[in-house]
mmCIF file of C-alpha atoms in Angstrom:
data_model
loop_
_atom_site.group_PDB
_atom_site.id
_atom_site.type_symbol
_atom_site.label_atom_id
_atom_site.label_comp_id
_atom_site.label_asym_id
_atom_site.label_seq_id
_atom_site.Cartn_x
_atom_site.Cartn_y
_atom_site.Cartn_z
ATOM 1 C CA THR A 1 -59.419 -18.793 0.093
ATOM 2 C CA GLY A 2 -57.597 -19.242 -2.813
ATOM 3 C CA SER A 3 -55.852 -16.058 -1.868
ATOM 4 C CA ARG A 4 -54.679 -17.761 1.666
ATOM 5 C CA ALA A 5 -53.641 -20.600 0.211
ATOM 6 C CA SER A 6 -51.328 -18.965 -2.516
ATOM 7 C CA ILE A 7 -50.026 -16.154 0.802
ATOM 8 C CA GLN A 8 -49.653 -19.767 2.403
ATOM 9 C CA ALA A 9 -47.840 -20.982 -0.208
ATOM 10 C CA ALA A 10 -45.497 -18.680 -1.171
ATOM 11 C CA LEU A 11 -44.092 -18.413 2.582
ATOM 12 C CA ARG A 12 -43.311 -22.004 1.938
ATOM 13 C CA THR A 13 -41.681 -21.302 -0.393
ATOM 14 C CA LEU A 14 -39.481 -18.784 0.866
ATOM 15 C CA LEU A 15 -38.559 -20.572 4.080
ATOM 16 C CA ALA A 16 -37.616 -23.773 1.818
ATOM 17 C CA VAL A 17 -35.226 -20.907 0.299
ATOM 18 C CA PRO A 18 -31.843 -21.675 1.871
ATOM 19 C CA TRP A 19 -30.391 -19.083 3.666
ATOM 20 C CA PRO A 20 -27.216 -17.834 3.670
ATOM 21 C CA SER A 21 -24.893 -19.351 6.143
ATOM 22 C CA GLN A 22 -22.474 -17.310 8.522
ATOM 23 C CA ARG A 23 -19.509 -18.248 6.236
ATOM 24 C CA ASP A 24 -21.366 -16.727 2.652
ATOM 25 C CA VAL A 25 -21.841 -13.879 5.000
ATOM 26 C CA ARG A 26 -18.476 -12.995 6.514
ATOM 27 C CA SER A 27 -17.019 -14.275 2.875
ATOM 28 C CA ALA A 28 -19.530 -11.485 1.232
ATOM 29 C CA LEU A 29 -18.248 -8.729 4.097
ATOM 30 C CA GLN A 30 -15.032 -8.941 3.061
ATOM 31 C CA LEU A 31 -15.326 -9.465 -1.279
ATOM 32 C CA LEU A 32 -17.251 -5.822 -0.172
ATOM 33 C CA ALA A 33 -14.057 -4.719 2.277
ATOM 34 C CA VAL A 34 -11.582 -5.308 -0.814
ATOM 35 C CA LEU A 35 -13.782 -3.667 -3.460
ATOM 36 C CA GLN A 36 -15.027 -0.653 -2.037
ATOM 37 C CA TRP A 37 -10.589 -0.632 -1.245
ATOM 38 C CA VAL A 38 -9.988 -0.954 -5.000
ATOM 39 C CA LEU A 39 -12.475 1.606 -6.223
ATOM 40 C CA SER A 40 -10.874 3.735 -4.078
ATOM 41 C CA PHE A 41 -7.761 3.915 -5.130
ATOM 42 C CA LEU A 42 -7.994 4.037 -8.612
ATOM 43 C CA LEU A 43 -11.370 5.917 -8.970
ATOM 44 C CA LEU A 44 -11.912 8.609 -5.651
ATOM 45 C CA GLY A 45 -9.446 10.774 -6.566
ATOM 46 C CA THR A 46 -10.588 11.185 -10.812
ATOM 47 C CA VAL A 47 -14.164 10.664 -10.022
ATOM 48 C CA SER A 48 -14.080 13.348 -7.681
ATOM 49 C CA LEU A 49 -12.025 15.571 -9.686
ATOM 50 C CA LEU A 50 -14.476 15.189 -12.935
ATOM 51 C CA VAL A 51 -17.766 16.012 -10.374
ATOM 52 C CA LEU A 52 -15.623 19.167 -8.899
ATOM 53 C CA ILE A 53 -14.720 20.011 -12.398
ATOM 54 C CA TYR A 54 -18.419 19.926 -13.049
ATOM 55 C CA LEU A 55 -20.713 21.711 -10.393
ATOM 56 C CA LEU A 56 -17.787 24.522 -11.493
ATOM 57 C CA PHE A 57 -20.703 24.634 -14.371
ATOM 58 C CA THR A 58 -23.809 24.621 -12.533
ATOM 59 C CA SER A 59 -25.578 26.517 -9.643
ATOM 60 C CA PHE A 60 -23.297 24.530 -7.307
ATOM 61 C CA TRP A 61 -20.411 25.680 -8.261
ATOM 62 C CA LEU A 62 -19.752 27.941 -4.974
ATOM 63 C CA ILE A 63 -19.050 24.177 -3.558
ATOM 64 C CA PRO A 64 -16.112 23.436 -6.245
ATOM 65 C CA THR A 65 -14.853 26.535 -5.184
ATOM 66 C CA LEU A 66 -14.643 27.145 -2.270
ATOM 67 C CA TYR A 67 -13.408 23.612 -1.445
ATOM 68 C CA LEU A 68 -10.503 24.199 -4.213
ATOM 69 C CA ALA A 69 -9.834 27.820 -2.628
ATOM 70 C CA TRP A 70 -8.974 25.184 1.649
ATOM 71 C CA ILE A 71 -6.684 22.693 -1.077
ATOM 72 C CA LEU A 72 -4.305 26.038 -1.819
ATOM 73 C CA PHE A 73 -5.253 27.125 1.659
ATOM 74 C CA ASP A 74 -4.107 23.937 2.685
ATOM 75 C CA TRP A 75 -1.504 22.483 0.169
ATOM 76 C CA ASP A 76 1.249 21.833 2.183
ATOM 77 C CA THR A 77 -0.426 19.805 5.328
ATOM 78 C CA PRO A 78 0.450 16.557 3.601
ATOM 79 C CA GLU A 79 4.326 16.987 4.060
ATOM 80 C CA ARG A 80 3.701 18.627 7.100
ATOM 81 C CA GLY A 81 2.142 15.867 9.314
ATOM 82 C CA GLY A 82 -0.506 15.420 7.364
ATOM 83 C CA ARG A 83 -4.022 15.054 9.023
ATOM 84 C CA ARG A 84 -3.642 11.461 11.003
ATOM 85 C CA LEU A 85 -7.402 9.735 12.368
ATOM 86 C CA PRO A 86 -6.922 6.708 14.665
ATOM 87 C CA CYS A 87 -10.661 5.746 14.055
ATOM 88 C CA LEU A 88 -10.330 5.581 10.261
ATOM 89 C CA ARG A 89 -7.077 2.881 11.295
ATOM 90 C CA ARG A 90 -10.026 0.748 13.426
ATOM 91 C CA TRP A 91 -12.369 0.829 10.845
ATOM 92 C CA THR A 92 -13.887 -3.093 10.874
ATOM 93 C CA VAL A 93 -13.940 -2.606 6.915
ATOM 94 C CA TRP A 94 -10.447 -3.504 7.733
ATOM 95 C CA LYS A 95 -10.783 -7.160 9.058
ATOM 96 C CA HIS A 96 -13.004 -8.059 6.620
ATOM 97 C CA PHE A 97 -10.437 -6.576 4.315
ATOM 98 C CA ARG A 98 -7.448 -8.350 6.197
ATOM 99 C CA ASP A 99 -9.394 -11.961 6.661
ATOM 100 C CA TYR A 100 -9.959 -12.119 2.784
ATOM 101 C CA PHE A 101 -6.744 -12.552 1.584
ATOM 102 C CA PRO A 102 -6.132 -13.144 4.659
ATOM 103 C CA VAL A 103 -3.175 -10.974 5.567
ATOM 104 C CA LYS A 104 -0.660 -11.691 8.386
ATOM 105 C CA LEU A 105 2.800 -9.790 10.629
ATOM 106 C CA VAL A 106 5.309 -11.506 11.330
ATOM 107 C CA LYS A 107 7.669 -9.628 13.264
ATOM 108 C CA THR A 108 11.273 -11.010 14.319
ATOM 109 C CA HIS A 109 12.604 -8.346 16.556
ATOM 110 C CA ASP A 110 12.065 -5.361 18.863
ATOM 111 C CA LEU A 111 11.673 -1.713 17.317
ATOM 112 C CA SER A 112 12.743 0.842 20.850
ATOM 113 C CA PRO A 113 10.314 3.772 20.752
ATOM 114 C CA SER A 114 13.398 6.044 21.709
ATOM 115 C CA HIS A 115 14.394 5.712 17.838
ATOM 116 C CA ASN A 116 12.908 6.544 14.971
ATOM 117 C CA TYR A 117 12.778 4.586 12.212
ATOM 118 C CA ILE A 118 12.502 3.727 8.308
ATOM 119 C CA ILE A 119 10.973 0.891 6.623
ATOM 120 C CA GLY A 120 12.379 -0.839 3.278
ATOM 121 C CA SER A 121 8.664 -2.740 2.120
ATOM 122 C CA HIS A 122 9.306 -5.026 -0.710
ATOM 123 C CA PRO A 123 8.192 -6.409 -3.124
ATOM 124 C CA HIS A 124 6.042 -3.477 -4.521
ATOM 125 C CA GLY A 125 3.262 -5.919 -6.493
ATOM 126 C CA ILE A 126 0.479 -4.018 -8.193
ATOM 127 C CA LEU A 127 -1.632 -2.709 -5.133
ATOM 128 C CA CYS A 128 0.706 -2.793 -2.513
ATOM 129 C CA VAL A 129 -1.764 -4.786 -0.506
ATOM 130 C CA GLY A 130 0.491 -6.434 2.554
ATOM 131 C CA ALA A 131 2.376 -2.862 2.654
ATOM 132 C CA PHE A 132 -1.147 -0.954 3.179
ATOM 133 C CA CYS A 133 -3.162 -4.134 5.464
ATOM 134 C CA ASN A 134 0.216 -3.425 8.034
ATOM 135 C CA PHE A 135 1.243 -0.066 7.763
ATOM 136 C CA ILE A 136 -1.846 1.830 7.521
ATOM 137 C CA THR A 137 -4.896 -0.315 9.114
ATOM 138 C CA GLY A 138 -4.799 -1.560 12.503
ATOM 139 C CA SER A 139 -6.315 -5.125 11.369
ATOM 140 C CA THR A 140 -2.842 -7.398 12.052
ATOM 141 C CA GLY A 141 -2.140 -6.113 14.984
ATOM 142 C CA PHE A 142 0.973 -3.927 14.821
ATOM 143 C CA GLU A 143 1.141 -1.545 17.194
ATOM 144 C CA GLU A 144 0.066 -3.978 19.384
ATOM 145 C CA MET A 145 3.734 -6.453 18.278
ATOM 146 C CA PHE A 146 5.126 -3.105 18.454
ATOM 147 C CA PRO A 147 4.385 -1.039 21.653
ATOM 148 C CA GLY A 148 4.832 2.505 21.306
ATOM 149 C CA ILE A 149 6.170 2.399 17.735
ATOM 150 C CA ARG A 150 3.585 4.556 15.149
ATOM 151 C CA SER A 151 3.886 3.220 11.101
ATOM 152 C CA PHE A 152 3.020 4.958 8.325
ATOM 153 C CA LEU A 153 3.484 4.583 4.183
ATOM 154 C CA THR A 154 4.620 6.637 1.452
ATOM 155 C CA THR A 155 3.048 7.071 -1.838
ATOM 156 C CA LEU A 156 2.768 9.274 -4.773
ATOM 157 C CA ALA A 157 2.721 12.747 -4.541
ATOM 158 C CA GLY A 158 0.650 13.520 -6.815
ATOM 159 C CA ASN A 159 -2.310 11.235 -5.467
ATOM 160 C CA PHE A 160 -1.842 14.642 -3.195
ATOM 161 C CA ARG A 161 -3.179 17.334 -5.511
ATOM 162 C CA LEU A 162 -6.139 14.739 -6.114
ATOM 163 C CA PRO A 163 -9.518 16.504 -4.039
ATOM 164 C CA LEU A 164 -10.696 14.318 -1.535
ATOM 165 C CA PHE A 165 -8.699 11.249 -1.658
ATOM 166 C CA ARG A 166 -6.299 13.283 -0.725
ATOM 167 C CA GLU A 167 -8.106 14.292 2.829
ATOM 168 C CA TYR A 168 -8.543 9.861 2.370
ATOM 169 C CA LEU A 169 -4.856 9.187 2.252
ATOM 170 C CA MET A 170 -4.553 11.898 5.107
ATOM 171 C CA SER A 171 -6.824 10.360 7.398
ATOM 172 C CA GLY A 172 -5.299 6.357 7.370
ATOM 173 C CA GLY A 173 -1.311 7.891 7.667
ATOM 174 C CA LEU A 174 -0.392 7.700 3.775
ATOM 175 C CA PHE A 175 2.456 10.592 3.047
ATOM 176 C CA PRO A 176 3.879 11.990 -0.304
ATOM 177 C CA VAL A 177 7.338 10.309 -1.062
ATOM 178 C CA THR A 178 8.996 13.504 -0.524
ATOM 179 C CA ARG A 179 12.192 14.236 1.516
ATOM 180 C CA ARG A 180 10.224 16.866 3.201
ATOM 181 C CA ALA A 181 7.810 14.820 4.582
ATOM 182 C CA ILE A 182 9.849 12.055 4.995
ATOM 183 C CA GLY A 183 12.090 14.359 6.486
ATOM 184 C CA TYR A 184 9.480 15.875 8.776
ATOM 185 C CA LEU A 185 7.755 12.726 10.093
ATOM 186 C CA LEU A 186 12.079 11.706 11.791
ATOM 187 C CA SER A 187 12.722 15.214 12.987
ATOM 188 C CA GLN A 188 9.313 17.414 13.873
ATOM 189 C CA SER A 189 7.455 14.202 15.307
ATOM 190 C CA GLY A 190 9.360 12.421 17.995
ATOM 191 C CA THR A 191 10.746 9.404 18.564
ATOM 192 C CA GLY A 192 8.982 6.237 17.751
ATOM 193 C CA ASN A 193 8.000 7.038 14.302
ATOM 194 C CA ALA A 194 7.916 4.386 11.439
ATOM 195 C CA VAL A 195 7.896 5.495 7.700
ATOM 196 C CA ALA A 196 7.391 2.951 5.161
ATOM 197 C CA ILE A 197 8.790 3.260 2.362
ATOM 198 C CA VAL A 198 7.816 1.297 -1.095
ATOM 199 C CA ILE A 199 11.101 1.280 -2.455
ATOM 200 C CA GLY A 200 10.712 -0.300 -5.720
ATOM 201 C CA GLY A 201 8.110 1.632 -6.652
ATOM 202 C CA ALA A 202 6.614 1.595 -9.713
ATOM 203 C CA ALA A 203 8.788 0.348 -11.786
ATOM 204 C CA GLU A 204 9.407 -2.440 -9.719
ATOM 205 C CA SER A 205 5.092 -2.762 -10.894
ATOM 206 C CA LEU A 206 6.445 -4.358 -14.528
ATOM 207 C CA SER A 207 8.508 -7.328 -13.157
ATOM 208 C CA CYS A 208 5.412 -8.407 -10.605
ATOM 209 C CA ARG A 209 4.160 -12.107 -12.256
ATOM 210 C CA PRO A 210 3.861 -14.521 -9.549
ATOM 211 C CA GLY A 211 6.481 -17.225 -8.082
ATOM 212 C CA VAL A 212 9.715 -14.584 -9.929
ATOM 213 C CA THR A 213 11.288 -12.019 -7.254
ATOM 214 C CA THR A 214 12.443 -9.122 -8.601
ATOM 215 C CA LEU A 215 12.870 -6.298 -6.263
ATOM 216 C CA ILE A 216 14.157 -2.686 -8.431
ATOM 217 C CA LEU A 217 17.130 -1.886 -5.283
ATOM 218 C CA ARG A 218 20.396 -1.239 -6.565
ATOM 219 C CA ASN A 219 20.812 2.328 -7.565
ATOM 220 C CA ARG A 220 17.942 3.194 -5.286
ATOM 221 C CA LYS A 221 20.003 5.087 -2.416
ATOM 222 C CA GLY A 222 17.796 7.996 -1.461
ATOM 223 C CA PHE A 223 15.511 5.896 1.461
ATOM 224 C CA VAL A 224 20.127 6.199 3.297
ATOM 225 C CA ARG A 225 20.806 9.167 3.004
ATOM 226 C CA MET A 226 17.047 10.141 4.281
ATOM 227 C CA ALA A 227 18.155 7.704 7.368
ATOM 228 C CA LEU A 228 21.662 9.310 8.153
ATOM 229 C CA ARG A 229 20.531 12.575 8.241
ATOM 230 C CA HIS A 230 18.147 12.177 10.971
ATOM 231 C CA GLY A 231 19.870 8.727 12.086
ATOM 232 C CA ALA A 232 16.764 6.727 11.714
ATOM 233 C CA PHE A 233 17.335 2.775 11.999
ATOM 234 C CA LEU A 234 16.978 0.522 8.701
ATOM 235 C CA VAL A 235 14.111 -2.101 8.898
ATOM 236 C CA PRO A 236 13.964 -4.505 5.933
ATOM 237 C CA SER A 237 10.305 -5.387 5.774
ATOM 238 C CA PHE A 238 8.887 -8.653 2.974
ATOM 239 C CA SER A 239 4.960 -9.710 2.249
ATOM 240 C CA PHE A 240 5.733 -12.980 0.731
ATOM 241 C CA GLY A 241 2.742 -13.259 -1.489
ATOM 242 C CA GLU A 242 2.197 -9.944 -2.623
ATOM 243 C CA ASN A 243 2.497 -10.258 -6.016
ATOM 244 C CA ASP A 244 0.565 -13.834 -6.497
ATOM 245 C CA LEU A 245 -2.647 -11.302 -6.242
ATOM 246 C CA PHE A 246 -2.878 -10.431 -9.783
ATOM 247 C CA ARG A 247 -2.282 -11.709 -13.215
ATOM 248 C CA GLN A 248 0.141 -9.643 -15.249
ATOM 249 C CA VAL A 249 0.970 -8.976 -19.535
ATOM 250 C CA VAL A 250 4.407 -8.889 -19.517
ATOM 251 C CA PHE A 251 5.904 -7.077 -22.615
ATOM 252 C CA GLU A 252 8.874 -8.012 -22.827
ATOM 253 C CA GLU A 253 12.595 -5.770 -22.845
ATOM 254 C CA GLY A 254 12.158 -3.785 -26.220
ATOM 255 C CA SER A 255 9.055 -4.325 -27.068
ATOM 256 C CA TRP A 256 6.772 -1.080 -28.216
ATOM 257 C CA MET A 257 4.562 -1.797 -25.211
ATOM 258 C CA ARG A 258 7.313 -2.038 -22.665
ATOM 259 C CA SER A 259 8.918 1.637 -24.809
ATOM 260 C CA ILE A 260 5.469 2.822 -23.662
ATOM 261 C CA GLN A 261 5.131 1.745 -20.250
ATOM 262 C CA GLN A 262 8.443 2.643 -19.569
ATOM 263 C CA ARG A 263 8.274 7.062 -20.963
ATOM 264 C CA PHE A 264 4.742 7.040 -18.869
ATOM 265 C CA GLN A 265 6.672 5.963 -15.645
ATOM 266 C CA LYS A 266 8.939 8.854 -16.873
ATOM 267 C CA MET A 267 6.477 11.450 -17.456
ATOM 268 C CA MET A 268 3.862 10.850 -15.122
ATOM 269 C CA GLY A 269 5.221 8.504 -11.623
ATOM 270 C CA PHE A 270 4.019 5.488 -12.327
ATOM 271 C CA ALA A 271 3.589 2.294 -14.970
ATOM 272 C CA PRO A 272 0.644 1.069 -16.611
ATOM 273 C CA CYS A 273 0.209 -2.202 -15.986
ATOM 274 C CA VAL A 274 -2.369 -4.763 -17.951
ATOM 275 C CA PHE A 275 -3.588 -7.108 -15.453
ATOM 276 C CA TYR A 276 -6.558 -8.873 -14.388
ATOM 277 C CA GLY A 277 -7.945 -10.897 -11.352
ATOM 278 C CA ARG A 278 -10.923 -12.433 -10.145
ATOM 279 C CA GLY A 279 -13.826 -10.724 -10.724
ATOM 280 C CA LEU A 280 -17.047 -9.768 -8.375
ATOM 281 C CA THR A 281 -19.354 -12.844 -8.746
ATOM 282 C CA SER A 282 -16.610 -15.099 -9.152
ATOM 283 C CA SER A 283 -13.651 -16.595 -8.115
ATOM 284 C CA HIS A 284 -12.957 -17.842 -11.108
ATOM 285 C CA SER A 285 -13.850 -15.552 -13.613
ATOM 286 C CA ARG A 286 -11.632 -12.235 -14.941
ATOM 287 C CA GLY A 287 -12.117 -8.897 -13.263
ATOM 288 C CA PHE A 288 -10.139 -6.218 -11.081
ATOM 289 C CA LEU A 289 -9.833 -7.427 -7.517
ATOM 290 C CA PRO A 290 -7.296 -9.528 -6.305
ATOM 291 C CA TYR A 291 -7.093 -12.923 -5.929
ATOM 292 C CA ALA A 292 -7.824 -14.339 -2.157
ATOM 293 C CA ARG A 293 -3.750 -15.513 -2.164
ATOM 294 C CA PRO A 294 -2.178 -15.281 1.653
ATOM 295 C CA ILE A 295 0.043 -12.535 2.727
ATOM 296 C CA THR A 296 2.591 -12.548 5.110
ATOM 297 C CA THR A 297 4.690 -9.596 6.035
ATOM 298 C CA VAL A 298 7.280 -10.392 7.898
ATOM 299 C CA VAL A 299 9.682 -7.533 9.488
ATOM 300 C CA GLY A 300 13.594 -7.812 10.208
ATOM 301 C CA GLU A 301 15.981 -6.835 12.291
ATOM 302 C CA PRO A 302 17.061 -3.194 13.081
ATOM 303 C CA VAL A 303 20.318 -2.176 10.991
ATOM 304 C CA MET A 304 21.008 0.587 13.111
ATOM 305 C CA VAL A 305 22.469 3.816 11.114
ATOM 306 C CA PRO A 306 24.440 7.216 12.417
ATOM 307 C CA LYS A 307 23.501 10.483 11.995
ATOM 308 C CA VAL A 308 25.292 12.343 9.508
ATOM 309 C CA GLN A 309 25.302 15.637 8.136
ATOM 310 C CA ASN A 310 25.776 15.714 5.615
ATOM 311 C CA PRO A 311 26.343 11.320 4.731
ATOM 312 C CA SER A 312 29.140 10.726 2.146
ATOM 313 C CA ARG A 313 29.029 8.895 -1.008
ATOM 314 C CA GLU A 314 30.880 5.886 0.498
ATOM 315 C CA LEU A 315 29.200 5.980 3.748
ATOM 316 C CA VAL A 316 25.687 5.666 1.851
ATOM 317 C CA ASP A 317 26.615 2.899 -0.154
ATOM 318 C CA MET A 318 28.275 1.389 2.853
ATOM 319 C CA TYR A 319 24.721 0.901 4.694
ATOM 320 C CA HIS A 320 22.790 0.821 1.104
ATOM 321 C CA GLU A 321 24.407 -2.533 1.036
ATOM 322 C CA ARG A 322 24.536 -3.526 4.382
ATOM 323 C CA TYR A 323 20.777 -2.406 4.123
ATOM 324 C CA ILE A 324 20.551 -5.398 0.898
ATOM 325 C CA GLN A 325 22.046 -7.784 3.067
ATOM 326 C CA ALA A 326 19.925 -7.904 5.809
ATOM 327 C CA LEU A 327 16.697 -8.231 3.589
ATOM 328 C CA LEU A 328 18.840 -11.434 1.854
ATOM 329 C CA LYS A 329 18.898 -12.700 4.978
ATOM 330 C CA LEU A 330 15.115 -12.115 6.027
ATOM 331 C CA PHE A 331 14.313 -13.650 2.390
ATOM 332 C CA ASN A 332 15.878 -16.413 2.946
ATOM 333 C CA ASP A 333 15.640 -17.038 6.401
ATOM 334 C CA ASN A 334 11.730 -17.184 5.430
ATOM 335 C CA LYS A 335 10.884 -18.696 2.159
ATOM 336 C CA THR A 336 10.295 -21.752 3.011
ATOM 337 C CA LYS A 337 7.618 -20.379 5.732
ATOM 338 C CA TYR A 338 5.322 -18.582 3.588
ATOM 339 C CA GLY A 339 4.764 -20.734 0.064
ATOM 340 C CA LEU A 340 7.754 -20.515 -1.482
ATOM 341 C CA SER A 341 10.769 -23.117 -2.008
ATOM 342 C CA GLU A 342 14.633 -23.277 -0.688
ATOM 343 C CA THR A 343 15.619 -22.839 -4.354
ATOM 344 C CA ASP A 344 13.526 -19.716 -5.188
ATOM 345 C CA GLU A 345 16.221 -17.196 -4.811
ATOM 346 C CA LEU A 346 15.787 -13.356 -4.494
ATOM 347 C CA HIS A 347 16.661 -10.657 -7.261
ATOM 348 C CA ILE A 348 18.131 -7.347 -7.211
ATOM 349 C CA LEU A 349 18.135 -5.144 -9.803
#
């Protein structure tokens, strides 16, 4: 009788515990979706490399040996179209990822499937959340908004030298930001291809601060030259809210920490940023997860570009300036709609 009473008491206690609501479950799924993405991009490549090196000195040495031989055989695949898996883009996890912030895609003009495009993605931010969510996952409806257009995203070529990470990147439609890879997509894969390039790159992440919109673009003209060589139209896009996802410790120009960041960037291709976001257990604690802030990526009007095999410097400068003007117009026309004030300006360095 005593044991039965204790069991009944335990059941009553259990039933008295409030069950998580649907909202709590959705929030948990969204947080887990973002967590797996951050860990994948920050740790998957390095951890995979360390595990393979460790296995080389164990009885499982044949596994890393065969995989490394496969990488050598498969070395050029990232620059020759990769291995994009459409099913990966449709993962349900990306919908939870989208809803965490949330991320929204806004179309302002049609893109014809009879052309190829280079989409300039601004700003870089810390982890390019807007560019990834809109151009790599299918969660925001890019293919539905732009019928017949296939979107791709470029990233640092060094990422494709890391084991397993390279397979993960290629399966989603990511490519090295190299002339060869971009040229392949714009010349060997027919039309209807839209290659998104985060033009400011790693250097721009050093200027990532909430409330400040600074782009590194004045001397970035390689994407315009590529567009001219392949006759690809230039399309500006801007992700409002991208710079609000993290807080960065900004070191003043001339300081020894700033010089270390700049030297590291020149050697490795990316800048080591000191930043923080929210913690895993509470939005009020500090950690490495991005804050839940709305991101709205607006895709602007295409700048028509002719096909010129060997464009002159003057021609490149002319279309580069046209692109900047189109980007400024896109920013000014939409800034008050998505969280900025009328007095906010876009600083282009």
